[in-house]
mmCIF file of C-alpha atoms in Angstrom:
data_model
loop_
_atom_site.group_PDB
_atom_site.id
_atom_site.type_symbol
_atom_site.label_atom_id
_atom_site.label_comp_id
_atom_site.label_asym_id
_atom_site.label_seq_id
_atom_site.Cartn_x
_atom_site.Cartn_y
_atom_site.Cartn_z
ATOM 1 C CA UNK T 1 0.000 0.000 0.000
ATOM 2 C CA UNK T 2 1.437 3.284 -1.178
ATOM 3 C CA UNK T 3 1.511 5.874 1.789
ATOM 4 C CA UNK T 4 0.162 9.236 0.839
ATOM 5 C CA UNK T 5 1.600 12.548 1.615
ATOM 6 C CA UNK T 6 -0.424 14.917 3.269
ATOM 7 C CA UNK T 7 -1.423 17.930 1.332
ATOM 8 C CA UNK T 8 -0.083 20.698 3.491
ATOM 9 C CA UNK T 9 3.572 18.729 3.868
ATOM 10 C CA UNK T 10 2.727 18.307 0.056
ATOM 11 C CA UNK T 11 2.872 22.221 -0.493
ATOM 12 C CA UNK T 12 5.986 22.584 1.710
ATOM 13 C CA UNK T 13 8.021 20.381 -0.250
ATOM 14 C CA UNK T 14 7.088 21.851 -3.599
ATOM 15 C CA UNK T 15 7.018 25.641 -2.640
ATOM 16 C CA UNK T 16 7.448 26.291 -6.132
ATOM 17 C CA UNK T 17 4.187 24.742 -7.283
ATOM 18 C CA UNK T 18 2.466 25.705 -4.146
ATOM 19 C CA UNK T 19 2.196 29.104 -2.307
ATOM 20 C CA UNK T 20 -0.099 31.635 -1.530
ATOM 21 C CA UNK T 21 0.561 35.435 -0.655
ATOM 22 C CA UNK T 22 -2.663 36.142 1.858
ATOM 23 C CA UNK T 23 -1.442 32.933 4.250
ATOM 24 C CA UNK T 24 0.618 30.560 5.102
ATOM 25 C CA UNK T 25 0.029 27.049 3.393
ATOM 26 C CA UNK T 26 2.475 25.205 5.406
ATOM 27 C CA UNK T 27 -0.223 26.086 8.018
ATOM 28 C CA UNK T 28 -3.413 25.495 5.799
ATOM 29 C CA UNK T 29 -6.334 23.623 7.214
ATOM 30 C CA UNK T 30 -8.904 24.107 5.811
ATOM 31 C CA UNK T 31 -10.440 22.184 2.297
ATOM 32 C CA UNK T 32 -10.323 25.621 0.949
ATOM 33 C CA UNK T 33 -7.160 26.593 1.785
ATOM 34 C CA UNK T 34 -5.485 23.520 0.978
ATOM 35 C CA UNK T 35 -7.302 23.496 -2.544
ATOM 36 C CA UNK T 36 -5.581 26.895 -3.258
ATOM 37 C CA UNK T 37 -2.239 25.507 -2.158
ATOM 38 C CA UNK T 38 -2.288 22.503 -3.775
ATOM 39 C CA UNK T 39 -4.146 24.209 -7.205
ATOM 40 C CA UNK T 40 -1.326 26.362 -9.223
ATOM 41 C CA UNK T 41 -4.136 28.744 -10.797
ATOM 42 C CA UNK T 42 -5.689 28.933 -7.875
ATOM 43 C CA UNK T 43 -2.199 30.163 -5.610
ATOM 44 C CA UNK T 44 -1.569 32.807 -8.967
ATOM 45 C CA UNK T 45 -5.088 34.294 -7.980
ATOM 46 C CA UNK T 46 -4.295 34.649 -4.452
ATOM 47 C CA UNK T 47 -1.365 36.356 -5.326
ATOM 48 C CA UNK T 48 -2.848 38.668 -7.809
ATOM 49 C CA UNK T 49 -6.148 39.614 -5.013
ATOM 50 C CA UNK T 50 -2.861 39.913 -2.526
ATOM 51 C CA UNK T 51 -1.779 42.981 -4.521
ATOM 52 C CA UNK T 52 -4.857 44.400 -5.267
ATOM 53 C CA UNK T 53 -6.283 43.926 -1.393
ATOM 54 C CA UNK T 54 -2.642 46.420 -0.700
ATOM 55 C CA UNK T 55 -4.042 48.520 -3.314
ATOM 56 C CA UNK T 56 -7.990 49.000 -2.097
ATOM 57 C CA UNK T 57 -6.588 48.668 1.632
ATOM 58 C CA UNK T 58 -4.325 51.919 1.282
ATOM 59 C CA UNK T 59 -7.158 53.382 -0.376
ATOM 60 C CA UNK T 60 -10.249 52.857 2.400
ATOM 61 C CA UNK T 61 -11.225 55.897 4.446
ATOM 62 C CA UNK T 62 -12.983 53.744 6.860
ATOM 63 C CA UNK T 63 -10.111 50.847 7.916
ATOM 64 C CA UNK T 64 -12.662 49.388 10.879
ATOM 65 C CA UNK T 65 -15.261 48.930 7.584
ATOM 66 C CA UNK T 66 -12.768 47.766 5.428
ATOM 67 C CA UNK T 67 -11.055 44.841 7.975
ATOM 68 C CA UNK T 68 -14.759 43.697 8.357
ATOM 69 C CA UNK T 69 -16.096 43.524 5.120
ATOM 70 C CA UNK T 70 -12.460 41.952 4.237
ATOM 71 C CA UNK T 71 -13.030 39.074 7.322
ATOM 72 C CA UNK T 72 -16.778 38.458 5.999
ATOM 73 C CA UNK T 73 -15.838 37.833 2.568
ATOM 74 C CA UNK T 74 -12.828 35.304 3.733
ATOM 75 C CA UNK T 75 -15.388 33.565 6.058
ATOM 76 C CA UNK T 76 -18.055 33.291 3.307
ATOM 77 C CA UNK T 77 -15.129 31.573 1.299
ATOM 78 C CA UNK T 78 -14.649 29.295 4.334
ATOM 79 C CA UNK T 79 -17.734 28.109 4.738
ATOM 80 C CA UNK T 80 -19.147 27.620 1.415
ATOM 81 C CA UNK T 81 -16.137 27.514 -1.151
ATOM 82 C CA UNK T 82 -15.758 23.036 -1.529
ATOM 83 C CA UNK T 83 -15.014 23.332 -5.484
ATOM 84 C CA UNK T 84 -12.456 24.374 -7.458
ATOM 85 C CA UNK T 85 -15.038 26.661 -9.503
ATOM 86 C CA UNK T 86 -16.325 28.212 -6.577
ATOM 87 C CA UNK T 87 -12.978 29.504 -4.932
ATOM 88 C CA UNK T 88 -12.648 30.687 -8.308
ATOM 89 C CA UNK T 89 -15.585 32.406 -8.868
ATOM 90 C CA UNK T 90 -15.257 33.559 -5.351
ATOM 91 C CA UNK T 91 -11.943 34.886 -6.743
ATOM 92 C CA UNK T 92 -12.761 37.111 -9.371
ATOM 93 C CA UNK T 93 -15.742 38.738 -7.571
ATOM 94 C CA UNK T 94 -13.249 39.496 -4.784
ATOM 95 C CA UNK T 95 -10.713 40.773 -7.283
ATOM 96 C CA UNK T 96 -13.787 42.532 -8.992
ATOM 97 C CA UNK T 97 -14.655 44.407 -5.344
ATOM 98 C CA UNK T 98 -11.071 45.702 -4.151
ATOM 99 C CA UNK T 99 -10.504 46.922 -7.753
ATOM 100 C CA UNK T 100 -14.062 49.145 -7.125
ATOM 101 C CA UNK T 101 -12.453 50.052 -3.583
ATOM 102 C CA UNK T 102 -9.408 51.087 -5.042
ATOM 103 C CA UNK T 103 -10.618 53.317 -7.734
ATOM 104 C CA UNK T 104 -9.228 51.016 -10.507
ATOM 105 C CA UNK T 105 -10.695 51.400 -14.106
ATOM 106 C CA UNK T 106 -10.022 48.075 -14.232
ATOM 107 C CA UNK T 107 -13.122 47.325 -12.427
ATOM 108 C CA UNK T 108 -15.158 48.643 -15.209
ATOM 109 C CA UNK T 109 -13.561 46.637 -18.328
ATOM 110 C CA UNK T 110 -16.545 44.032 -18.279
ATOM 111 C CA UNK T 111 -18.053 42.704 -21.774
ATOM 112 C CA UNK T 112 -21.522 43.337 -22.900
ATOM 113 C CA UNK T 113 -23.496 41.881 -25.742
ATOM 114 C CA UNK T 114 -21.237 41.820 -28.456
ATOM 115 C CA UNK T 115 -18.424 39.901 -30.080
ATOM 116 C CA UNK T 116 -16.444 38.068 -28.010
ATOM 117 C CA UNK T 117 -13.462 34.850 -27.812
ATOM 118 C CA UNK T 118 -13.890 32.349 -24.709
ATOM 119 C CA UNK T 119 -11.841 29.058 -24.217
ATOM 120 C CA UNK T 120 -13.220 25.824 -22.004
ATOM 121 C CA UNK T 121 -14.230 22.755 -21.794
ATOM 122 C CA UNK T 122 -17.996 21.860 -23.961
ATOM 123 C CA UNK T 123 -20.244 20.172 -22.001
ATOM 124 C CA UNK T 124 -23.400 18.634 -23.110
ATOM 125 C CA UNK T 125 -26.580 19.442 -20.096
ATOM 126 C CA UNK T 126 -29.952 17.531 -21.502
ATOM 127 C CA UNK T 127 -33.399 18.970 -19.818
ATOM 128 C CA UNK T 128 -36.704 19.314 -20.331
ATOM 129 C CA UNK T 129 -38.428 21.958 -22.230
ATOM 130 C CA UNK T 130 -41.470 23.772 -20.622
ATOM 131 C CA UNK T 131 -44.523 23.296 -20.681
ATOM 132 C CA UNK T 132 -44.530 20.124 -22.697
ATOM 133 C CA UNK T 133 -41.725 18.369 -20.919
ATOM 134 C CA UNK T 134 -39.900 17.385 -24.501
ATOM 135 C CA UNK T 135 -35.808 16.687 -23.573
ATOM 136 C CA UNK T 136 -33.461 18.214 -25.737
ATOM 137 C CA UNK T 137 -29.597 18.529 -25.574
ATOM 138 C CA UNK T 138 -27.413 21.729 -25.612
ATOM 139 C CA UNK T 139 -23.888 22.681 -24.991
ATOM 140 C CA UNK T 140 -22.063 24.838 -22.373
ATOM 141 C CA UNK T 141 -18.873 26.365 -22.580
ATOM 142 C CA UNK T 142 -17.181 25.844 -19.099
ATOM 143 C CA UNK T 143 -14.719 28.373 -18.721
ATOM 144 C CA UNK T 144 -11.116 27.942 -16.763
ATOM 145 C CA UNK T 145 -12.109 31.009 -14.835
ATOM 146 C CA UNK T 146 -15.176 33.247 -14.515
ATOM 147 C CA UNK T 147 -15.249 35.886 -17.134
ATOM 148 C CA UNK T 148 -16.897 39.335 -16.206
ATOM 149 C CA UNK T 149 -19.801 40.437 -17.745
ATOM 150 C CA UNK T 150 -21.696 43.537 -17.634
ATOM 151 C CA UNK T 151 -25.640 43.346 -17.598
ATOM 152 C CA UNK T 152 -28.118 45.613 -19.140
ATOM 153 C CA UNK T 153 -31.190 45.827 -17.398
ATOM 154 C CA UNK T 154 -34.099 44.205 -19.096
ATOM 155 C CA UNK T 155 -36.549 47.359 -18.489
ATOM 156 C CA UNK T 156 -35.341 50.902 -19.438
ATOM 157 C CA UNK T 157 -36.517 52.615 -16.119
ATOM 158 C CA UNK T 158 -34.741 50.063 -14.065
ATOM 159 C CA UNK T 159 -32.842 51.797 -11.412
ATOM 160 C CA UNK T 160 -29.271 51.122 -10.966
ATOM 161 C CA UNK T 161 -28.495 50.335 -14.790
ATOM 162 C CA UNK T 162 -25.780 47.759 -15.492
ATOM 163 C CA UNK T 163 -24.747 45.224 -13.258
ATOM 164 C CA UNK T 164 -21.351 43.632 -13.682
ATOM 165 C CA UNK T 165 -21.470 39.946 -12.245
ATOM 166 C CA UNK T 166 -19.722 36.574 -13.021
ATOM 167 C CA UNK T 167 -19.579 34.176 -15.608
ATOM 168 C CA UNK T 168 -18.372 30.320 -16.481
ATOM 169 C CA UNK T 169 -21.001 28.950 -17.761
ATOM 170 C CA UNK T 170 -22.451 29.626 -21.817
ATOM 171 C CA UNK T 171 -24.469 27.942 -23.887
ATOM 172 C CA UNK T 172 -23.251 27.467 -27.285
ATOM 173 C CA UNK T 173 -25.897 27.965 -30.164
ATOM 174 C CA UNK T 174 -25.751 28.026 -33.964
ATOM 175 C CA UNK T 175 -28.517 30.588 -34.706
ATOM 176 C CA UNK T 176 -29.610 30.556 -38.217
ATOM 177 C CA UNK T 177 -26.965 27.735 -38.714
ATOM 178 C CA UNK T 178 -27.689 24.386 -38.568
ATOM 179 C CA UNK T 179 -23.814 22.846 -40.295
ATOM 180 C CA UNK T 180 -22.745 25.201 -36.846
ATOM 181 C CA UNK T 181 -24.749 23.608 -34.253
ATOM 182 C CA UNK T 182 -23.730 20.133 -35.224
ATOM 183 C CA UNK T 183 -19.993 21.007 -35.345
ATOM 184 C CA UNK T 184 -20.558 22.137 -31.737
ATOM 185 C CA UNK T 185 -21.794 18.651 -31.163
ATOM 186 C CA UNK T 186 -18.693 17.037 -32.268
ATOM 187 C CA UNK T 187 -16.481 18.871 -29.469
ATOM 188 C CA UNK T 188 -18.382 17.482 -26.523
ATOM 189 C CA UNK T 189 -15.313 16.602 -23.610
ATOM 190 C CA UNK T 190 -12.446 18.536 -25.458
ATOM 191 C CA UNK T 191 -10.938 22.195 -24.563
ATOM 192 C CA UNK T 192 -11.996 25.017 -27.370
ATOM 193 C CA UNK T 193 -11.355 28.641 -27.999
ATOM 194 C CA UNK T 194 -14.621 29.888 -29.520
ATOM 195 C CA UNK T 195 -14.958 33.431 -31.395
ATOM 196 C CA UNK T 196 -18.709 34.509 -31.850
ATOM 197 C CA UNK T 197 -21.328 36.795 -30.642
ATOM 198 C CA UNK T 198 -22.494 37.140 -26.402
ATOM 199 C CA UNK T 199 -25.908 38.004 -26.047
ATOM 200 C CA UNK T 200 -27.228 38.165 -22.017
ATOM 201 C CA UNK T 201 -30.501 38.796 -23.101
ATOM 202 C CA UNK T 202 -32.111 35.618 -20.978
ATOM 203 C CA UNK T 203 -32.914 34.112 -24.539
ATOM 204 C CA UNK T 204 -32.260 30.711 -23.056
ATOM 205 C CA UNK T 205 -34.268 30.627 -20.214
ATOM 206 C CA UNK T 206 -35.385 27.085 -20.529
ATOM 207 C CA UNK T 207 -32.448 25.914 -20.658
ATOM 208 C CA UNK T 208 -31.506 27.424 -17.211
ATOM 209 C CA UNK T 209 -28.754 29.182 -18.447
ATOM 210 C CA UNK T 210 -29.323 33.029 -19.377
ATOM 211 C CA UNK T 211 -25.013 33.732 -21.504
ATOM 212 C CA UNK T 212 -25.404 32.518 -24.964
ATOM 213 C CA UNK T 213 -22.735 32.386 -26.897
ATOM 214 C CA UNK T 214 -23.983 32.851 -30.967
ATOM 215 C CA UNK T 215 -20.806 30.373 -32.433
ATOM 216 C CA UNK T 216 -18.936 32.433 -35.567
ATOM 217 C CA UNK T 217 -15.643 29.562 -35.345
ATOM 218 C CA UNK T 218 -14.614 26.893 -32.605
ATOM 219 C CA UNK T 219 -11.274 25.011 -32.661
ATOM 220 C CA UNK T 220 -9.839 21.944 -30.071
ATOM 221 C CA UNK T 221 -6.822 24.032 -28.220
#
């Protein structure tokens, strides 16, 4: 029987494949915190919010505030965060705040409908269609890491205009072309770049996901 080597001694051993600037990981215990050690994305992101927490931190007029809202967020993470796709959602919304907090026109560089390129994994999700119940298939685009998107209101006189949030999940769709559709088909389980046209305009709403992406060209990477 092959002995296993615990995950935090793990990350001590290969400091250059593990780290993390916010903490410690020869002293991670959490499943959170030992997912970020042991995930090299996931360690370049905590270096990269490290920064930009300096950044927003030197900027806050109200430190007391600041510290709180900074412990909150960290203990949301702890407590709900057991994926890899949520501590990197969890990420980029982070990343997405302290750039606000420090001013950053960075924080404002989110896309809206238009064109747009995307790499991930296609996945194929199969549910029902209301109100009959009829099945049918689609395909997702599961992106490495959340991409930011900004969000028109669906009413004119809504109050507070666009809303940036975060994205990982897409459908795919060939509108107006059929040879399209069934190409997407054939990339089921493989990574892509895709090139093509985002539309947020909750025009697949029975298929429970409301980012469409309208496929111009998708290649294996």
């Amino acid at each position: 029987m092959v002995n296993k080597i615990p995950l935090v001694l793990l990350c001590s051993l290969l400091t250059l494949q593990c780290g993390a600037a916010s903490f410690d990981c020869a002293k991670a215990a959490s499943l959170p915190e030992m997912t970020i050690c042991n995930d090299p994305a996931l360690s370049k992101l905590d270096d990269e919010l490290s920064e930009i927490y300096k950044q927003a931190k030197a900027k806050a007029t109200d430190q007391r505030a600041f510290q709180q809202q900074t412990q909150a967020a960290w203990k949301w993470r702890e407590n709900n965060c057991q994926t890899r796709e949520c501590l990197a959602n969890w990420y980029a919304q982070r990343k997405l705040t302290l750039l606000r907090l420090a001013g950053s026109n960075a924080a404002n560089k989110c896309q809206g409908n238009g064109p747009v390129t995307a790499t991930g994994l296609v996945v194929p999700q199969t549910l029902a269609l209301e109100p009959d119940g009829r099945k049918s298939t689609v395909y997702l685009l599961v992106t490495a890491n959340p991409i930011c998107l900004s969000i028109e209101p669906l009413e004119p006189t809504d109050k507070g205009g666009a809303k940036n949030v975060m994205r990982t999940r897409f459908q795919l769709v060939g509108f107006n072309n059929t040879a399209m559709s069934k190409t997407i088909a054939k990339y089921v389980s493989q990574n892509v770049t895709v090139t093509g046209n985002l539309s947020t305009d909750n025009i697949t709403q029975y298929y429970g996901v409301t980012d469409a992406i309208d496929v111009k060209s998708i290649s294996a990477m």
